[in-house]
Amino acid sequence: MEQIKDVAQHFCIEGEILSAESYGCGHINTTFLVTTDKNKSYILQKINTGIFVNPGELMENINNVTIYLSNIIKDEGGDPQRGVLHIIPSCEGKLYITINDGTWRMFSFVNDSVTLQVIEHPVDFYYAGKAFGKFTRQLDSYPADTLHETIKNFHNTPSRYNDFEAAVKENASGKAESVAEEIEFVRERKDFCSLFTDKIENNTLPLRVTHNDTKLNNVLFDRKTGKPIAVVDLDTVMPGLSLYDFGDAIRFGTNPAAEDEKDLDKVYCSLELFEAFTRGYLEECGQLLTDEEINMLPYAGKMMTLECGMRFLADHIAGDVYFRIHRENHNLDRCRTQFKLVKDMEEKEEQIKEIINRICSEIKDCRAVKA
Ligand code: ADP
Ligand code: GN1
Ligand code: MG
């Protein structure tokens, strides 16, 4: 950890560094918690530049979006100190630094905050829905076309499908044959993949500023009140569909088990949790969603879960080159939970529609799903 402390010294921090330790459960960047003798804490992150190939553009996005959000939160009477990420610049005033072979950035640590890996009480997921719905609402007037696309075609599901087929063809790990059943699962759903992208092309779904990685553990909750404080992990804030944000949150949070649970009997889409998130989300941004966005909400969870599952599967076949793994066949385990969820969501499609319809009818000015 001495090396991490050395890196942290290059940022504009208060006090002498006491400790630096690994933090969080992300699959892409590497996160550390740094504390100082002035009772200050910071999040130091090594950006994965194999994936985020232009850290300058990435940090410019985050800087602009956080400044914008800070002003909105102030206008709404909130606390901009805790309600949004704050970049700690380097001693030279830069948004990130490159030392040796690493690219690093720092944020102030939001004190008394916690993140959840799975939902224990539905109310927490209701609050997560509020947090992401609010994020969408607060960025509604942000000029989306000024944002850099930090990862091209990030949630373009047909493009992800093509990447998946390319990985199967190349079969770098030699494991494709052993996952024939999983490959077939994806192929059976090929046509479904273009449901949203077709509607972008014919202008029936609007592009908005979206987060694109709305995992439950990207919401900070207040340790004391349990209320949401801020949305973090802004690397993939880009123009996208509201359905990506709604769907990815449903993918991760409605499953009462872990994303890499090996016992698939424990993995399913909880309708109670689905309802809790949907209510929180639509209370915050239901009024600005269009009819078509609301019409597509029932398929958003399935789309994001199928897409994520095929990304895990493609990476397993490619030899685990993208998502960090902690055990053998880890990406395969992750893929299997996603496919179990997809199946369950397919079986529950009618109930999912009913829940959305009911919530829409209860929220003032929110459009109801047509039968
Ligand atoms: P990753 O891209 O690896 O998921 P994140 O930016 O989400 O990285 O950070 C990892 C974890 O660190 C988060 O899930 C959250 O628990 C915590 N975290 C991130 N930023 C902050 C912050 N500013 N204050 C407190 N905790 C934070
Ligand atoms: C990655 O960085 P992290 O762990 O929040 C991935 C997401 C996936 C997620 C699956 C930049 O998110 O797209 O949905 O893993 N992020 C990137 O858990 O690829
Ligand atoms: Mg994260």
mmCIF file of N, CA and C in Angstrom, residues 8 15 46-47 84 90 106 114 117 181 184 196 241 270 280 295 322 365:
data_model
loop_
_atom_site.group_PDB
_atom_site.id
_atom_site.type_symbol
_atom_site.label_atom_id
_atom_site.label_comp_id
_atom_site.label_asym_id
_atom_site.label_seq_id
_atom_site.Cartn_x
_atom_site.Cartn_y
_atom_site.Cartn_z
ATOM 1 N N ALA A 8 -1.327 8.903 -3.878
ATOM 2 C CA ALA A 8 -2.281 9.822 -3.232
ATOM 3 C C ALA A 8 -1.631 11.172 -2.903
ATOM 4 N N GLY A 15 -3.894 17.094 5.058
ATOM 5 C CA GLY A 15 -3.294 16.277 6.109
ATOM 6 C C GLY A 15 -2.314 15.233 5.598
ATOM 7 N N LYS A 46 -7.684 3.905 -9.693
ATOM 8 C CA LYS A 46 -6.853 3.661 -10.869
ATOM 9 C C LYS A 46 -7.828 3.374 -12.009
ATOM 10 N N ILE A 47 -7.819 4.237 -13.006
ATOM 11 C CA ILE A 47 -8.761 4.076 -14.123
ATOM 12 C C ILE A 47 -8.261 2.950 -15.021
ATOM 13 N N VAL A 84 -23.450 15.029 -4.572
ATOM 14 C CA VAL A 84 -22.804 14.751 -5.857
ATOM 15 C C VAL A 84 -21.308 14.515 -5.620
ATOM 16 N N SER A 90 -5.288 17.194 -8.827
ATOM 17 C CA SER A 90 -3.894 16.901 -8.457
ATOM 18 C C SER A 90 -3.262 18.182 -7.914
ATOM 19 N N MET A 106 -9.069 11.230 -8.121
ATOM 20 C CA MET A 106 -9.498 11.184 -6.713
ATOM 21 C C MET A 106 -10.813 11.946 -6.518
ATOM 22 N N VAL A 114 -22.919 4.490 3.035
ATOM 23 C CA VAL A 114 -22.736 3.047 2.833
ATOM 24 C C VAL A 114 -23.290 2.673 1.458
ATOM 25 N N GLN A 117 -24.778 -4.292 -1.495
ATOM 26 C CA GLN A 117 -24.476 -5.240 -2.577
ATOM 27 C C GLN A 117 -25.721 -6.035 -2.974
ATOM 28 N N GLU A 181 -24.829 -24.674 -24.297
ATOM 29 C CA GLU A 181 -26.203 -24.387 -23.841
ATOM 30 C C GLU A 181 -26.401 -22.883 -23.637
ATOM 31 N N GLU A 184 -26.543 -21.062 -26.972
ATOM 32 C CA GLU A 184 -27.849 -21.255 -27.581
ATOM 33 C C GLU A 184 -28.892 -20.326 -26.948
ATOM 34 N N PHE A 196 -34.934 -2.006 -28.790
ATOM 35 C CA PHE A 196 -34.759 -0.584 -28.434
ATOM 36 C C PHE A 196 -33.988 0.175 -29.512
ATOM 37 N N LEU A 241 -30.522 5.665 -23.333
ATOM 38 C CA LEU A 241 -31.966 5.535 -23.116
ATOM 39 C C LEU A 241 -32.261 5.437 -21.618
ATOM 40 N N SER A 270 -37.382 -10.680 -8.021
ATOM 41 C CA SER A 270 -38.411 -10.467 -7.001
ATOM 42 C C SER A 270 -39.363 -9.366 -7.452
ATOM 43 N N GLY A 280 -40.237 4.184 -6.913
ATOM 44 C CA GLY A 280 -39.305 5.274 -6.590
ATOM 45 C C GLY A 280 -38.847 5.985 -7.856
ATOM 46 N N ASN A 295 -44.014 2.481 -22.425
ATOM 47 C CA ASN A 295 -44.440 1.224 -23.073
ATOM 48 C C ASN A 295 -43.332 0.173 -23.077
ATOM 49 N N TYR A 322 -11.872 -8.797 -19.812
ATOM 50 C CA TYR A 322 -12.557 -7.523 -19.547
ATOM 51 C C TYR A 322 -12.942 -7.397 -18.061
ATOM 52 N N ASP A 365 -49.965 12.587 -13.583
ATOM 53 C CA ASP A 365 -49.372 12.952 -14.882
ATOM 54 C C ASP A 365 -48.434 11.907 -15.475
#
